[in-house]
CSV table of C-alpha atoms in Angstrom, one decimal:
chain,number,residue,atom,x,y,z
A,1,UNK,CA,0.0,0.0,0.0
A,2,UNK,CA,3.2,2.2,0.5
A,3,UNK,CA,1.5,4.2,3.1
A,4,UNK,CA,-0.9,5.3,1.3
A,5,UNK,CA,-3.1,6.5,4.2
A,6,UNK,CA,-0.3,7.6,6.0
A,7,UNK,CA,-0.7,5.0,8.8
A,8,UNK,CA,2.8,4.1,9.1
A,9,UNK,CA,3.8,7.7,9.5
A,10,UNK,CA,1.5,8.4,12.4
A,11,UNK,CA,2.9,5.2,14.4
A,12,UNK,CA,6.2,6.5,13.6
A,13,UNK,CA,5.8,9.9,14.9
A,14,UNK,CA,3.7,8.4,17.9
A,15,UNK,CA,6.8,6.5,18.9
A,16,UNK,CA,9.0,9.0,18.4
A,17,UNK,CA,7.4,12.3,19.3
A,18,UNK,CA,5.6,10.6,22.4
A,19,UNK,CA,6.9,7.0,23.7
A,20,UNK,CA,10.4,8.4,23.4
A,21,UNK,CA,9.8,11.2,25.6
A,22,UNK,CA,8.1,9.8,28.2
A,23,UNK,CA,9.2,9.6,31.8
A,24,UNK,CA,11.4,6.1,32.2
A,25,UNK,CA,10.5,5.8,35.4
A,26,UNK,CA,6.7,5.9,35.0
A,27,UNK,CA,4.3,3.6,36.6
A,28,UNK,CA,3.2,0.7,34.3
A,29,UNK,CA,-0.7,2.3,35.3
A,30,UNK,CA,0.5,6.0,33.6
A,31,UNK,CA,2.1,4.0,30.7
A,32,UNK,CA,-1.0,1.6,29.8
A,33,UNK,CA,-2.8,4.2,27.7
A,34,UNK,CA,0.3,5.3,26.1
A,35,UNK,CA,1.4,2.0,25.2
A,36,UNK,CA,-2.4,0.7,24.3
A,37,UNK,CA,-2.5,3.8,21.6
A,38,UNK,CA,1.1,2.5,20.1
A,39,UNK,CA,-0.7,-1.1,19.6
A,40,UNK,CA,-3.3,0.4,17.8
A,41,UNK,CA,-1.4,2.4,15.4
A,42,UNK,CA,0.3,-1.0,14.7
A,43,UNK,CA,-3.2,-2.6,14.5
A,44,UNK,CA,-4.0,0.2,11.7
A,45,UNK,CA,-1.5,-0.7,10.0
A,46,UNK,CA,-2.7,-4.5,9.0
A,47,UNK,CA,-6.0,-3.4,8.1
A,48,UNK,CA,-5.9,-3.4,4.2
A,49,UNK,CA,-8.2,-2.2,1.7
A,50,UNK,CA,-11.0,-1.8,1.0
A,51,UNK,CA,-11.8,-2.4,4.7
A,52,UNK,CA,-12.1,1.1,4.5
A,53,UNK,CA,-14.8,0.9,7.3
A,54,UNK,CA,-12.7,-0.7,9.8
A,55,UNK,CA,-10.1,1.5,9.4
A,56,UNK,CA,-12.1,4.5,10.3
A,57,UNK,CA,-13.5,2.5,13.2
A,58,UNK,CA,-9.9,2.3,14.1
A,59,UNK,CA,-8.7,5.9,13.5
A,60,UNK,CA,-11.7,7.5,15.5
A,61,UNK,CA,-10.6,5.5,18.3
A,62,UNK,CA,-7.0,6.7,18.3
A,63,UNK,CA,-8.7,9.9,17.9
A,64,UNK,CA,-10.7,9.3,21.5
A,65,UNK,CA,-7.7,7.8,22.5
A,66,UNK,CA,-5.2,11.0,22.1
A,67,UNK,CA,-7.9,13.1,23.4
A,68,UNK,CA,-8.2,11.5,26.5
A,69,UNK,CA,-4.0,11.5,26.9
A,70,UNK,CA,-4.3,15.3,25.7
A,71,UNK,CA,-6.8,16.2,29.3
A,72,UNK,CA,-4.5,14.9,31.6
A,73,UNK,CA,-2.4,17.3,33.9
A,74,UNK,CA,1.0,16.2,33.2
A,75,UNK,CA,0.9,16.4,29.6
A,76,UNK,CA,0.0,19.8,29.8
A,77,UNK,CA,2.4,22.3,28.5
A,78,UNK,CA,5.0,20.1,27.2
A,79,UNK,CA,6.4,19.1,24.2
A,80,UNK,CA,4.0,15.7,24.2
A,81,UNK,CA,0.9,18.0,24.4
A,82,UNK,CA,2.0,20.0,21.0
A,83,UNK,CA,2.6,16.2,19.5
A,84,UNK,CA,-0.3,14.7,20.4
A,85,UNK,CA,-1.8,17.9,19.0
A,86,UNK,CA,-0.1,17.5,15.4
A,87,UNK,CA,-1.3,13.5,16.1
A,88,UNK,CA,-4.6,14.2,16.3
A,89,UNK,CA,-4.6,16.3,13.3
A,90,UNK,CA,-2.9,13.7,11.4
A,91,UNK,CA,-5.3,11.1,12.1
A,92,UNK,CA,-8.1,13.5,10.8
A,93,UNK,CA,-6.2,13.8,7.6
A,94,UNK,CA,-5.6,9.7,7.2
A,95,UNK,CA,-9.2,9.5,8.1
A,96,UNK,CA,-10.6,11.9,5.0
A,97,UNK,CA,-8.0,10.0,2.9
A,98,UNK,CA,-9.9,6.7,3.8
A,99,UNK,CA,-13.1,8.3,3.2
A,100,UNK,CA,-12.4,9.5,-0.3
A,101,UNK,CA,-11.3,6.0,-1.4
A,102,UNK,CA,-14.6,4.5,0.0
A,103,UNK,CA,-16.7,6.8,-2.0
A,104,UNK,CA,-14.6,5.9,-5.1
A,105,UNK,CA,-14.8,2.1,-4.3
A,106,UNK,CA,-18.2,2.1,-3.9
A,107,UNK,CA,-18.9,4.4,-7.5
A,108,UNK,CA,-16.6,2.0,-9.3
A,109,UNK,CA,-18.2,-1.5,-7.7
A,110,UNK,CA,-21.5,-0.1,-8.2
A,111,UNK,CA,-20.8,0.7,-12.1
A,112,UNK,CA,-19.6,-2.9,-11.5
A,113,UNK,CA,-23.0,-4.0,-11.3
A,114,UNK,CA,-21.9,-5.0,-7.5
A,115,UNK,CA,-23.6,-4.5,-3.9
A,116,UNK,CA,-21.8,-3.2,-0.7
A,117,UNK,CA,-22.3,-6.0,1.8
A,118,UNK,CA,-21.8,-6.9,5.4
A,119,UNK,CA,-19.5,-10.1,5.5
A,120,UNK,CA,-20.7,-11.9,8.7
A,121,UNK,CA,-18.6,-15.3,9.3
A,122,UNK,CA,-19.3,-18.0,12.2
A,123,UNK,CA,-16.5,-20.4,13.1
A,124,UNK,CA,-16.6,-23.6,15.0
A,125,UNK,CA,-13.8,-26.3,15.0
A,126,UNK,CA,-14.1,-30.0,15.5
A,127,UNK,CA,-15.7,-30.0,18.7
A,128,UNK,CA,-18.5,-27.6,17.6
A,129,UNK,CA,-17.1,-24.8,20.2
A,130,UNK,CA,-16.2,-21.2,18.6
A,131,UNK,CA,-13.1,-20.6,17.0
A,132,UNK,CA,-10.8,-17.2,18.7
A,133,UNK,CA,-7.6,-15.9,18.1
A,134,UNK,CA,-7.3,-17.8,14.1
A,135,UNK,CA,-6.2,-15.7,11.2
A,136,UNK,CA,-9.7,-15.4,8.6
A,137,UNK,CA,-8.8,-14.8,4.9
A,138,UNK,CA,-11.7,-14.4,2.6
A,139,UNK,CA,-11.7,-14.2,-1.3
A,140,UNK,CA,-14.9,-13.3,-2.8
A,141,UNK,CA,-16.2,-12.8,-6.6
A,142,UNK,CA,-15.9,-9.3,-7.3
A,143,UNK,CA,-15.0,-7.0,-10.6
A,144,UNK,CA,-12.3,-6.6,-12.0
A,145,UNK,CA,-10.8,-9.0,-9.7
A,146,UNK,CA,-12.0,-10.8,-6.4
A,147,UNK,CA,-11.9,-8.7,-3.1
A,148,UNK,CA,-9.7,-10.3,-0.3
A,149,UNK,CA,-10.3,-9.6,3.6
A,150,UNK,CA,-8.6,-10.9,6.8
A,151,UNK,CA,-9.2,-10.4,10.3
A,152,UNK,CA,-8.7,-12.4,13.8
A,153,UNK,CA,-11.7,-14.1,14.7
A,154,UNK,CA,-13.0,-13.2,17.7
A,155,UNK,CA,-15.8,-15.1,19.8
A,156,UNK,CA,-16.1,-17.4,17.0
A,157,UNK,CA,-16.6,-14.9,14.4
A,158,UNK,CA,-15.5,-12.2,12.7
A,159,UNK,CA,-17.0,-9.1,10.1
A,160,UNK,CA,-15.9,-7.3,7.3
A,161,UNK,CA,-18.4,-4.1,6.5
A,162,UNK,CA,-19.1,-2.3,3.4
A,163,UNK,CA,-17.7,-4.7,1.1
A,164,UNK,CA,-18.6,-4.8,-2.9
A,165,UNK,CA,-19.4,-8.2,-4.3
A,166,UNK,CA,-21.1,-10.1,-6.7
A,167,UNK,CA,-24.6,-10.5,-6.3
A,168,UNK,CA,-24.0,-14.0,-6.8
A,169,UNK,CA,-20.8,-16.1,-6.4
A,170,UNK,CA,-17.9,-17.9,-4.9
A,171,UNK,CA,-16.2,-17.5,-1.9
A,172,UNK,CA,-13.4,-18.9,-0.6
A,173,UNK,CA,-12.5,-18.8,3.2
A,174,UNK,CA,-9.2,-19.7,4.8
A,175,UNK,CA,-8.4,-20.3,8.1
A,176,UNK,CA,-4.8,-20.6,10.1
A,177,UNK,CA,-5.6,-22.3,13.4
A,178,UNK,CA,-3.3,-22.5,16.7
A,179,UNK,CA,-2.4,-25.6,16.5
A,180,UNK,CA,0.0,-28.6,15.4
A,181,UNK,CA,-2.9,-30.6,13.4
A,182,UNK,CA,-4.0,-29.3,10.7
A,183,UNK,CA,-3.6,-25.4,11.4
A,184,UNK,CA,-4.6,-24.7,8.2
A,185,UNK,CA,-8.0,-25.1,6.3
A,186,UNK,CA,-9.6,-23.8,3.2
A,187,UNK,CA,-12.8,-24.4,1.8
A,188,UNK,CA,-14.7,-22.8,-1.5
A,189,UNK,CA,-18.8,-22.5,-1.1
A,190,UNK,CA,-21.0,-20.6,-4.0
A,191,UNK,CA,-23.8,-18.0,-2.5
A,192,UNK,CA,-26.4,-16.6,-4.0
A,193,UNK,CA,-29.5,-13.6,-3.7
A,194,UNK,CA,-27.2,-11.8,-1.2
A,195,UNK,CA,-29.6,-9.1,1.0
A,196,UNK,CA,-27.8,-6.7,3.1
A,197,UNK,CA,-25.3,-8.9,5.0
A,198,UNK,CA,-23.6,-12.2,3.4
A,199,UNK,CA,-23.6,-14.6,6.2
A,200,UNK,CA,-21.4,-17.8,6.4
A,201,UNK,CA,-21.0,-20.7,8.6
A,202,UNK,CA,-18.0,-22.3,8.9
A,203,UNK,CA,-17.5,-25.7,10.7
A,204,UNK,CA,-14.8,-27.9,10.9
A,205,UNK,CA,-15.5,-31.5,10.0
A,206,UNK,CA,-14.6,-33.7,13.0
A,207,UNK,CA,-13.8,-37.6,13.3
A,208,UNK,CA,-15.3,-39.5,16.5
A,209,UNK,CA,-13.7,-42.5,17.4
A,210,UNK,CA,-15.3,-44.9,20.2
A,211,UNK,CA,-12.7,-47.5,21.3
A,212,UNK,CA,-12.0,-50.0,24.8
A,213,UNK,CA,-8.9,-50.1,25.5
A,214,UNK,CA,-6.4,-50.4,28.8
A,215,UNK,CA,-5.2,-46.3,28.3
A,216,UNK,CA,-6.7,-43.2,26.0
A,217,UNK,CA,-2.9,-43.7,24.7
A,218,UNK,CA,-3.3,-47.0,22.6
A,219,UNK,CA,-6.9,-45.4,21.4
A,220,UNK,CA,-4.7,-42.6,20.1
A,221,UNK,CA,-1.8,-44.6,18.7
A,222,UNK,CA,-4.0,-47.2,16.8
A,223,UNK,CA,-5.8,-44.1,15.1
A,224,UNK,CA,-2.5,-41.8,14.6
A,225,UNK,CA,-3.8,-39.0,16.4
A,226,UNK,CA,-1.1,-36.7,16.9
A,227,UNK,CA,-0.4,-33.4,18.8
A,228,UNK,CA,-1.7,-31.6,22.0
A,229,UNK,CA,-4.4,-33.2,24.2
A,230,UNK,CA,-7.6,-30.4,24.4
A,231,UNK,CA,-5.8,-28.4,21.1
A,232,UNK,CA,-5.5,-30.7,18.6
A,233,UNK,CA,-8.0,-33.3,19.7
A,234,UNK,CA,-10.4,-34.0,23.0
A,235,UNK,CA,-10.8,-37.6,24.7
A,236,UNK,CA,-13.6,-38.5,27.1
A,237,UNK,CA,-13.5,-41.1,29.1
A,238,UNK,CA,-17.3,-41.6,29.8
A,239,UNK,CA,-18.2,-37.8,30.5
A,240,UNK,CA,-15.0,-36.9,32.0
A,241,UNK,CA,-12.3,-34.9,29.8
A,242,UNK,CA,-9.3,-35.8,30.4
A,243,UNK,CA,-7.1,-32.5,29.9
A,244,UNK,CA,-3.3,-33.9,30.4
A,245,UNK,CA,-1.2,-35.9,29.1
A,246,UNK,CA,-0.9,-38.2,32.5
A,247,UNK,CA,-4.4,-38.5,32.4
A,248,UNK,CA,-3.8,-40.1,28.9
A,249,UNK,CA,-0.8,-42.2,29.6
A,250,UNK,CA,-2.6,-44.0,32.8
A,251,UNK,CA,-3.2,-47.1,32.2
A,252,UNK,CA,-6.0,-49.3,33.7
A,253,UNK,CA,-5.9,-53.4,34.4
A,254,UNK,CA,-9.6,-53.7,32.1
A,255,UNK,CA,-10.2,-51.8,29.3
A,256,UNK,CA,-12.7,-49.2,29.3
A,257,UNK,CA,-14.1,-47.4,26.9
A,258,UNK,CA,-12.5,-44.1,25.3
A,259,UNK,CA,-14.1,-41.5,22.9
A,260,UNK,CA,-12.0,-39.2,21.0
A,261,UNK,CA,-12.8,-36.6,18.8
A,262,UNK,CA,-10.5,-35.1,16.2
A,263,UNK,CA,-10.0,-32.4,13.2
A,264,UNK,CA,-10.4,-34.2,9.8
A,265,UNK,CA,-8.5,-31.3,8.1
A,266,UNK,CA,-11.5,-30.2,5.8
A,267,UNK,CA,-14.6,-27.4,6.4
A,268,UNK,CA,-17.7,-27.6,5.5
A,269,UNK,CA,-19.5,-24.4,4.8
A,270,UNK,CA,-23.1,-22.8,4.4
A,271,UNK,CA,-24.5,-19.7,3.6
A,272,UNK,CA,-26.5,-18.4,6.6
């Protein structure tokens, strides 16, 4: 993007107008806001386009942000207060910048014969609970060329707003997980008749072993099931989880019975 909202300059002059001056010897309580501003100048910084709304979402916070750092006694009437001034006023600017560029993205996609849409997506991994902290890419039929987002899911979900698409099409969602097994799934699904919001579900596609046998150890061994016990795959044994790897190793004289569930490395999607 080569700057070309001027986000990387406004972290830059954050750090080095502001963060560099401050008082060493600080209390971690005094630095919090400072130091919470500087990670989202960084965040700003990943969000590319045309997620033009998120990055004003963004922006106004810094702008909240740097007022509320700009009221406070000790700033006032030093050299942070005249930089968080020219901050503020910078911020503005990138914030116009983004604003023209929506209003030109949204002429050209409607020429396009395309509609701006909320992208709502739902994600739930092999044991059906929701999916936080993985990387969501989406590539979605667009003109000229497809549109790509990517956020962090959070919750189990995640949202891209005022996004141009195809009526009708393809989309193709990626996700990198946290994990040893499988961290990595992709998955193409066609929509269609798209109101307002496009809404997709997302669920991993799980195998379920039931299996007697003298430790949850050989059940995993005779299946291959590698990795991180409650990550990478959950065993029961009746309704109890067992969460450690001693609980998996323990071995009893009769077998009893084990279930295991597991990522089989594939999605299966739907539009909501």
């Amino acid at each position: 993007m080569a700057d070309k909202f001027g986000f990387e300059k406004l972290s830059k002059d954050y750090f080095d107008t502001v963060i560099k001056k401050l008082d060493p010897k600080m209390t971690m309580g005094d630095a919090k806001p400072y130091s919470e501003l500087l990670n989202l100048f960084d965040a700003i910084q990943d969000i590319e386009e045309p997620q033009y709304e998120a990055m004003r979402l963004k922006l106004d916070l810094a702008a909240r942000a740097i007022s509320q750092l700009q009221s406070q006694k000790s700033v006032k009437g030093t050299p942070i207060e005249k930089a968080l001034k020219s901050l503020a006023a910078g911020v503005q600017k990138a914030k116009a910048t983004v604003a023209k560029e929506e209003k030109l993205y949204e002429k050209q996609g409607a020429t396009s014969g395309l509609i701006e849409v909320d992208v709502s997506v739902s994600v739930r991994d092999f044991y059906n609970s929701e999916v936080g902290g993985a990387k969501l890419e989406l590539v979605i039929d667009s003109n000229p060329s497809p549109v790509k987002v990517s956020d962090m899911t959070s919750r189990g979900s995640a949202r891209f707003r005022g996004v141009m698409i195809e009526p009708s099409g393809n989309v193709n969602v990626s996700l990198v997980l946290k994990r040893e097994v499988h961290p990595k799934l992709s998955q193409n699904m066609s929509y269609k008749n798209v109101g307002k919001t496009l809404l997709i579900e997302a669920a991993e596609d799980a195998v379920s072993v039931e299996m007697s046998e003298q430790s949850a150890r050989k059940v995993l061994d005779s299946k291959g099931v590698k990795g991180s016990v409650g990550v990478d795959f959950k065993v029961f044994n009746g309704s109890t989880e067992l969460t450690s790897e001693r609980s998996i190793e323990q071995s009893t004289e009769q077998a009893v019975k084990y279930t295991v569930y597991y990522p089989k490395g594939t999605l299966t999607l739907k539009q909501g």
